[in-house]
Amino acid sequence: MSASLAERTEPVAIPPPVLDNVPVPDDVVVRNLSIAYGAAAPVLRGVSFAVRRGETVALIGANGAGKSTLLKACLGLVPPGAGEVQVLEQVFGGRALRRSGPREALRTIGFVAQKHNLVLRLSVLSNVLHGFLAQHPGPRCWLQATAPAALRQRALQVLDRVGLAHLAARRADTLSGGQQQRVAIARALVNAPRLIFADEPAASLDPAVGEEVMQIFTRTSRETGTTLIFTTHHLDHARRHAQRVLGLKAGMLVIDAPVDRLQREELHGFYD
Amino acid sequence: MASTTEPVIAGMPRRIERPSALGFIGYAVALAVLVWAFGGSGWSMTELVRGIPSLGDFLLRAWPPRIERLDSLFRALVETFQMALVGTLVGAVLSLPLAIAAARGLIGSRVLAAAARGLVAFFRTVPDLIWALLFVIAVGLGPFAGTLAIVVDTIGFCARFFAEALEDVDRGPMEALSAQGVRRSDSIFCTLMPAAMPAFITTAMFAVEKSTRSSVILGLVGAGGIGLELKVAMDLFDYPTAATILLMIFALVVAVEQAGAWARRRVLGG
């Protein structure tokens, strides 16, 4: 596969995996998923895969390959055109999203985007407390000053896990880019999610800080058994931090293999 | 050595683009409307020059300002400021839900958003003096009618700018929370509101300045404040008292503007 992949001009989808009778529960099951925006060519074409509980998966692909759309579909933000997405036993299918269904599932999901997306004028602790809002809606978690003591304590513990407890009172806009991304990770982790999606979490960071951020993710996944799916352009991150790699090319899944079975050339040739 | 004869590149844009036929007609119509408006407004430099001596006469008769009633005038001035402050505060607070409803892309219902924008536009379109007249009918003469007029006027001013501020704020943090299943109302209040807060505060500061100037005028229709004192002084040709009132109004407006400018610098700087 490694030599031929780089030479191909047209991507060829791999056969869909057998999704039934899997011994470990699947946190994410994508069945024959196709998505198109309007009349444009489909962004995703017949994508199928399953991610088992506790697995760490890297999703790779060139710009426009459909990585972000796939992630959005898994988060219920984009409705599937065809096929279905099942996340934590919640099915996101059909053309219309059911409002109540996805939200229930999303409450046990953590999401970290490429940009930290913090509220810069608020304190680090307030930003982390916002992660509780899915399970504790209402004004008490809008600001750290009004949050319940138990939630403040848990938020501080998670900040300590990402090494930022000492900066809890600081405004988010006074932190470095790497620290801001770690706060975003703390916000995603504070709810003790069963599943974390991270969309190029290290893309805007320098190599050392990016590596640090990826280590936080993988350590958390390992220690808590959380399923982790991250997109990346850093093949080294995929090799070092993922157990399995999914490769998208022109909207089709062309790689689905454990990282230790993939050759270095196969990964690097993927972008050619 | 480079050649001195540089090649001439085709496609240099004109210094001034020639308007299309439709554009030319548009300019001509705009000019005609301006000429028509000047004619209808009674604009006359002759009348203006002829009026200057009358203005000088007023100033001569108004000088020196009379300070016998300074105590009661000062109380009226304080009342004017109180009306402006309370009217602006209540108006700004009421503007927030309207701004959220009126901001594009924040709430799902387009009908509600259009209704909110229409209401805000209506509040803004009707002048504060008209609102004061209506509230004098509703609640009687006095500062409460003026305060209510300022509330409505402030909603028309603040809700529009608050909505624009909310539209301009980066939606990334809100979308990040939505992706984790956070309710839209919670995401709006804990991500968009803090980010838009500096714009809210500076807009509210401008509104206080605007309301202070408005509250002076509202007294002319009996809606409280120092405007009523000014009207009485002018009606009785008591120009020295009118001069005192004008100087007090000037001092109040300048003080409020300076305080507003200081507060805006603090907010934007912090």
XYZ file of C-alpha atoms in Angstrom:
542
model
C 0.000 0.000 0.000
C 2.830 2.382 0.919
C 4.512 2.630 -2.447
C 1.380 2.699 -4.526
C -0.448 5.269 -2.421
C 1.857 8.138 -3.317
C 1.664 7.319 -7.021
C -2.117 7.257 -7.238
C -3.756 10.128 -9.016
C -7.310 9.180 -8.029
C -7.971 8.136 -4.433
C -9.589 4.758 -3.953
C -11.689 4.164 -0.883
C -10.788 1.212 1.284
C -13.522 -1.370 1.831
C -15.751 -0.511 4.812
C -14.823 -2.374 8.000
C -17.090 -4.983 9.534
C -18.830 -2.935 12.208
C -20.940 -5.565 13.871
C -19.848 -8.046 16.553
C -17.080 -5.792 17.871
C -16.109 -7.002 21.354
C -15.138 -3.570 22.842
C -17.915 -0.968 22.703
C -17.594 1.567 19.925
C -17.780 5.213 20.959
C -17.974 6.402 17.360
C -19.477 4.510 14.455
C -19.674 6.166 11.045
C -21.638 4.271 8.415
C -21.402 5.113 4.724
C -21.355 8.849 5.485
C -21.660 11.300 2.592
C -21.964 15.058 3.005
C -22.220 17.814 0.392
C -22.596 21.545 0.913
C -25.329 22.672 -1.475
C -24.790 21.720 -5.095
C -20.999 21.478 -4.719
C -19.128 18.200 -5.022
C -19.476 15.989 -1.927
C -16.985 16.752 0.848
C -17.314 13.241 2.241
C -18.059 10.173 0.119
C -19.152 6.909 1.705
C -16.917 7.115 4.780
C -17.211 4.229 7.240
C -15.184 3.449 10.342
C -15.578 2.700 14.024
C -13.557 3.941 16.984
C -13.457 1.790 20.075
C -13.700 3.087 23.612
C -10.338 4.329 24.887
C -8.756 4.380 21.434
C -6.551 7.278 20.287
C -7.103 8.050 16.622
C -5.381 10.556 14.338
C -7.353 11.810 11.360
C -5.058 13.030 8.598
C -5.631 14.504 5.180
C -4.757 17.490 3.021
C -6.685 20.756 3.296
C -10.171 20.209 1.868
C -10.006 16.441 2.313
C -13.025 16.556 4.637
C -11.416 16.203 8.100
C -13.199 19.143 9.717
C -16.524 18.221 8.113
C -16.177 14.705 9.469
C -15.466 16.080 12.935
C -18.447 18.448 12.696
C -20.676 15.568 11.638
C -19.489 13.608 14.687
C -20.385 16.611 16.856
C -23.838 16.831 15.287
C -23.062 20.269 13.854
C -23.457 19.138 10.230
C -26.299 16.770 9.260
C -25.322 13.736 7.214
C -26.474 13.829 3.576
C -26.456 10.044 3.472
C -25.454 7.378 5.943
C -25.317 7.963 9.675
C -23.070 8.864 12.555
C -23.395 7.201 15.927
C -21.567 8.872 18.792
C -21.824 7.431 22.306
C -24.920 5.464 21.297
C -26.572 8.632 19.959
C -27.410 8.464 16.271
C -27.071 11.610 14.191
C -28.865 10.600 11.021
C -31.177 11.963 8.377
C -31.218 15.456 6.972
C -32.505 17.241 10.064
C -30.807 17.207 13.433
C -32.998 16.523 16.391
C -32.281 19.251 18.905
C -32.591 17.296 22.121
C -30.804 14.148 21.010
C -27.401 15.455 19.998
C -27.211 17.808 22.983
C -27.547 14.899 25.412
C -24.656 13.124 23.712
C -22.576 16.290 23.398
C -22.665 16.777 27.170
C -20.227 13.886 27.563
C -17.990 15.066 24.723
C -15.033 17.417 24.948
C -14.078 19.531 21.959
C -10.870 21.476 21.356
C -10.488 23.536 18.188
C -7.349 24.775 16.440
C -8.041 28.221 17.876
C -8.404 28.178 21.640
C -11.764 30.052 21.493
C -11.491 31.375 25.035
C -13.340 34.428 26.320
C -10.265 36.605 26.538
C -11.652 39.216 28.929
C -12.538 36.602 31.553
C -10.277 34.801 33.985
C -8.726 31.428 33.268
C -10.909 29.835 35.975
C -14.127 31.320 34.496
C -13.192 29.933 31.088
C -12.641 26.456 32.509
C -15.924 26.639 34.439
C -17.739 27.242 31.133
C -17.011 23.590 30.397
C -19.539 22.678 33.101
C -22.376 24.592 31.431
C -23.561 21.604 29.427
C -24.280 19.684 32.630
C -24.931 22.669 34.905
C -26.796 25.213 32.756
C -27.630 28.639 34.153
C -25.916 31.813 35.322
C -23.938 30.277 38.197
C -21.232 28.932 35.897
C -20.976 32.068 33.743
C -18.367 33.537 36.077
C -16.016 31.995 38.612
C -17.254 34.435 41.276
C -20.731 32.880 41.280
C -19.851 29.226 40.597
C -20.550 26.547 43.238
C -17.515 25.770 45.431
C -17.357 22.112 44.367
C -17.215 23.042 40.664
C -14.552 25.718 41.306
C -12.465 23.098 43.107
C -12.847 20.600 40.231
C -11.947 23.258 37.695
C -8.809 24.109 39.656
C -7.860 20.419 39.811
C -8.141 20.131 36.022
C -6.104 23.314 35.613
C -3.483 21.691 37.823
C -3.451 18.671 35.488
C -2.532 20.935 32.573
C -0.019 22.794 34.764
C -1.858 26.101 35.004
C -3.436 26.135 38.486
C -1.153 29.023 39.465
C -2.661 31.159 36.673
C -6.329 30.552 37.563
C -6.987 34.180 38.491
C -5.229 35.662 35.435
C -7.186 37.058 32.497
C -7.049 34.707 29.509
C -5.651 37.406 27.211
C -2.509 37.697 29.348
C -1.447 34.096 28.612
C 0.793 32.796 25.840
C -0.694 30.866 22.894
C 0.372 27.535 24.367
C -1.082 28.379 27.774
C -4.348 29.475 26.161
C -4.587 26.161 24.323
C -3.977 24.313 27.600
C -6.840 26.289 29.177
C -9.039 25.223 26.247
C -8.031 21.609 26.923
C -8.874 22.057 30.617
C -12.294 23.440 29.605
C -12.872 20.339 27.454
C -11.701 17.963 30.205
C -13.490 19.502 33.169
C -16.686 17.558 32.506
C -14.745 14.279 32.541
C -15.804 13.549 28.941
C -15.943 9.999 27.589
C -14.838 11.204 24.197
C -12.641 14.102 23.057
C -12.540 15.586 19.561
C -9.598 17.879 18.827
C -9.385 19.738 15.512
C -5.708 20.434 14.795
C -5.056 21.354 18.431
C -1.341 22.022 17.880
C -1.533 23.729 14.488
C -0.994 27.277 15.721
C 1.707 26.396 18.254
C 5.468 26.111 17.944
C 6.809 22.520 17.785
C 7.808 22.284 21.459
C 4.530 23.677 22.795
C 2.560 21.648 20.238
C 4.255 18.474 21.464
C 3.478 19.462 25.063
C -0.206 19.951 24.191
C -0.403 16.580 22.419
C 1.218 14.915 25.436
C -1.476 16.346 27.698
C -4.130 14.844 25.418
C -2.574 11.400 25.215
C -1.735 11.293 28.924
C -5.348 12.149 29.760
C -6.641 9.552 27.346
C -4.329 6.912 28.802
C -5.047 7.750 32.443
C -8.817 8.106 32.169
C -9.617 5.736 29.325
C -11.084 8.625 27.312
C -11.457 8.098 23.584
C -9.476 10.686 21.621
C -9.911 11.630 17.965
C -7.694 14.408 16.676
C -7.023 15.852 13.254
C -3.513 16.885 12.380
C -1.138 17.800 9.592
C 1.830 16.837 11.791
C 2.538 13.262 10.791
C 4.951 12.955 13.680
C 2.102 13.724 16.064
C 0.019 11.039 14.385
C 2.877 8.519 14.694
C 3.785 9.391 18.277
C 0.407 10.037 19.878
C -2.158 7.919 18.013
C -2.783 4.195 18.163
C -4.530 4.285 14.811
C -4.561 6.541 11.761
C -7.490 7.383 9.500
C -6.520 9.059 6.224
C -8.964 11.048 4.122
C -8.321 11.901 0.502
C -10.861 13.828 -1.579
C -13.593 12.911 0.891
C -12.846 9.179 0.893
C -11.264 7.121 3.632
C -8.100 5.664 2.077
C -6.157 4.740 5.226
C -7.482 2.978 8.301
C -4.705 1.152 10.081
C -2.916 0.860 13.436
C -0.033 3.293 13.514
C 2.574 0.581 14.126
C 1.602 -1.132 10.864
C 1.963 2.009 8.781
C 5.289 2.684 7.130
C 6.822 6.150 7.512
C 6.907 6.509 3.711
C 3.268 5.546 3.480
C 2.270 8.388 5.783
C 4.550 10.944 4.159
C 3.513 9.869 0.665
C -0.080 10.416 1.637
C 0.200 14.154 1.072
C 1.834 13.835 -2.379
C 23.185 49.006 -16.821
C 19.425 48.828 -17.140
C 17.767 50.163 -20.274
C 16.275 53.664 -19.926
C 13.336 52.854 -22.193
C 11.015 50.914 -19.901
C 8.199 49.092 -21.692
C 4.761 50.719 -21.361
C 2.345 48.317 -19.682
C -1.198 48.414 -20.987
C -4.172 48.489 -18.631
C -3.269 51.498 -16.434
C -6.471 52.438 -14.551
C -7.864 55.965 -15.148
C -7.148 58.527 -12.429
C -10.870 59.208 -12.206
C -13.324 56.607 -13.459
C -15.924 57.976 -15.897
C -19.384 57.340 -14.406
C -21.874 55.216 -16.278
C -24.981 56.879 -17.755
C -27.012 55.669 -14.776
C -24.350 56.910 -12.344
C -24.305 60.319 -14.046
C -28.093 60.584 -13.714
C -27.770 59.615 -10.040
C -25.236 62.405 -9.376
C -27.445 64.929 -11.214
C -30.529 63.916 -9.208
C -28.572 64.149 -5.925
C -27.391 67.660 -6.837
C -30.948 68.725 -7.757
C -32.279 67.409 -4.428
C -29.615 69.410 -2.552
C -30.501 72.629 -4.423
C -34.202 71.975 -3.784
C -33.547 71.350 -0.038
C -31.520 74.580 0.338
C -34.375 76.493 -1.340
C -36.994 74.984 0.975
C -34.953 75.478 4.155
C -35.014 79.281 3.770
C -31.198 79.383 3.814
C -30.149 83.012 3.530
C -26.727 84.491 4.227
C -28.328 87.968 4.184
C -30.696 87.053 7.005
C -27.829 85.445 8.905
C -25.685 88.592 8.712
C -28.700 90.759 9.570
C -29.361 88.622 12.685
C -25.903 89.032 14.221
C -26.674 92.456 15.851
C -29.803 90.960 17.470
C -27.676 88.198 18.939
C -25.227 90.826 20.199
C -28.147 92.717 21.742
C -29.256 89.555 23.576
C -25.740 89.030 24.937
C -25.524 92.643 26.123
C -28.887 92.407 27.889
C -28.003 89.001 29.391
C -24.717 90.199 30.885
C -23.945 89.937 33.758
C -25.670 86.644 34.576
C -28.084 86.830 37.526
C -27.148 84.590 40.472
C -29.927 85.397 42.965
C -31.744 82.088 42.240
C -28.616 79.971 42.027
C -29.863 77.511 44.696
C -33.113 76.606 42.927
C -31.413 76.579 39.519
C -28.754 74.227 40.856
C -31.463 71.882 42.178
C -33.092 71.889 38.725
C -29.710 71.152 37.143
C -29.135 68.236 39.507
C -32.617 66.949 38.639
C -31.695 67.167 34.958
C -28.596 65.058 35.555
C -30.540 62.558 37.667
C -33.090 62.157 34.862
C -30.288 61.577 32.351
C -28.484 59.058 34.555
C -31.517 56.980 35.566
C -33.078 57.160 32.084
C -29.849 55.982 30.464
C -29.233 53.200 32.982
C -32.746 51.773 32.666
C -32.685 52.245 28.871
C -29.300 50.518 28.519
C -30.404 47.537 30.634
C -33.628 47.174 28.633
C -31.585 47.441 25.428
C -29.701 44.201 26.155
C -32.513 41.691 25.484
C -33.671 43.718 22.495
C -30.121 43.795 21.111
C -29.788 40.020 21.501
C -33.081 39.560 19.660
C -32.131 42.088 16.969
C -28.550 40.883 16.311
C -28.236 38.838 13.131
C -27.536 35.132 13.537
C -27.938 34.968 17.314
C -31.446 33.648 17.798
C -33.189 31.180 15.548
C -36.365 33.128 14.785
C -36.064 35.541 11.870
C -39.526 36.919 12.619
C -38.557 37.797 16.186
C -35.290 39.360 14.986
C -37.130 41.470 12.387
C -39.719 42.530 14.978
C -36.976 43.533 17.439
C -35.128 45.533 14.767
C -38.397 47.232 13.768
C -39.165 48.173 17.364
C -35.672 49.582 17.907
C -35.928 51.571 14.664
C -39.310 52.942 15.773
C -37.908 54.044 19.164
C -35.024 55.737 17.362
C -37.131 57.418 14.692
C -39.550 59.236 17.016
C -37.753 62.274 18.546
C -37.306 62.406 22.324
C -39.397 65.585 22.541
C -42.389 63.701 21.109
C -41.853 60.868 23.601
C -41.749 63.494 26.381
C -45.062 64.979 25.226
C -46.637 61.510 25.220
C -45.309 60.661 28.681
C -46.452 64.032 30.073
C -49.947 63.010 28.954
C -49.468 59.552 30.479
C -47.837 60.308 33.850
C -48.241 64.077 34.179
C -45.767 66.965 34.322
C -42.437 66.467 36.053
C -39.130 64.608 35.873
C -40.649 61.098 35.641
C -42.116 61.892 32.215
C -38.716 63.158 31.077
C -36.952 60.114 32.499
C -39.307 57.786 30.629
C -38.672 59.724 27.406
C -34.922 59.268 27.943
C -35.422 55.537 28.597
C -37.151 55.069 25.228
C -34.662 57.300 23.414
C -31.752 55.382 24.986
C -33.230 52.040 23.924
C -33.395 53.305 20.328
C -29.758 54.395 20.522
C -28.174 51.619 22.621
C -30.054 48.581 21.309
C -28.872 49.313 17.774
C -25.214 49.701 18.737
C -25.347 46.827 21.235
C -26.729 44.581 18.470
C -23.940 45.655 16.112
C -21.358 45.006 18.827
C -22.775 41.509 19.356
C -22.654 40.852 15.609
C -18.989 41.930 15.471
C -17.795 39.722 18.334
C -15.864 36.563 17.429
C -18.346 33.654 17.556
C -15.589 31.043 18.056
C -15.976 30.713 21.842
C -19.753 30.390 21.495
C -19.428 27.694 18.853
C -16.842 25.848 20.952
C -19.302 25.676 23.852
C -22.209 24.739 21.568
C -20.100 21.829 20.305
C -20.023 20.566 23.895
C -23.811 20.738 24.231
C -24.059 24.084 26.070
C -27.404 25.863 25.695
C -27.392 28.827 23.329
C -28.580 31.255 26.013
C -25.704 30.234 28.295
C -23.165 30.546 25.460
C -24.454 34.013 24.552
C -24.272 35.311 28.105
C -20.916 33.848 29.038
C -19.023 34.327 25.756
C -20.547 37.121 23.645
C -21.576 39.427 26.494
C -18.139 39.662 28.159
C -16.468 40.152 24.772
C -18.908 42.909 23.793
C -18.859 44.566 27.231
C -16.299 47.310 26.365
C -18.465 48.324 23.386
C -21.567 48.257 25.601
C -19.938 50.490 28.209
C -18.565 53.034 25.739
C -21.958 53.174 23.976
C -23.703 53.686 27.325
C -21.231 56.496 28.136
C -22.119 58.228 24.863
C -25.788 57.680 25.745
C -25.318 59.453 29.118
C -23.820 62.461 27.291
C -26.631 62.434 24.745
C -29.273 62.062 27.470
C -27.817 64.974 29.459
C -28.252 67.241 26.433
C -31.723 65.791 25.762
C -32.899 66.194 29.356
C -32.261 69.952 29.124
C -34.615 70.230 26.161
C -37.299 67.988 27.677
C -38.009 70.635 30.322
C -39.390 72.852 27.561
C -42.464 70.602 27.350
C -42.829 70.288 31.108
C -40.979 67.004 31.496
C -38.826 68.197 34.420
C -35.289 69.493 34.728
C -33.680 72.845 34.095
C -35.237 73.265 30.640
C -38.447 74.509 32.235
C -36.501 77.232 34.103
C -34.862 78.253 30.816
C -38.212 78.483 29.037
C -39.709 80.627 31.836
C -36.679 82.947 31.853
C -36.813 83.395 28.075
C -40.603 83.925 28.068
C -40.227 86.659 30.750
C -37.281 88.251 28.865
C -35.203 87.579 32.009
C -32.057 87.205 29.901
C -29.534 87.440 32.806
C -31.182 84.401 34.464
C -31.303 82.653 31.063
C -27.560 83.317 30.691
C -26.905 81.766 34.111
C -28.912 78.696 33.114
C -27.081 78.404 29.769
C -23.709 78.595 31.522
C -24.792 75.937 34.050
C -25.989 73.658 31.249
C -22.704 74.198 29.425
C -20.733 73.295 32.577
C -22.840 70.140 33.152
C -22.546 68.914 29.566
C -18.775 69.526 29.502
C -18.344 67.779 32.878
C -20.356 64.742 31.734
C -18.460 64.572 28.429
C -15.110 64.760 30.204
C -16.130 62.089 32.718
C -17.413 59.921 29.848
C -14.170 60.337 27.897
C -12.146 59.393 30.991
C -14.322 56.331 31.655
C -14.077 55.224 28.006
C -10.295 55.498 28.107
C -10.244 53.394 31.279
C -12.534 50.718 29.799
C -10.800 50.498 26.433
C -7.372 50.623 28.045
C -8.243 47.888 30.569
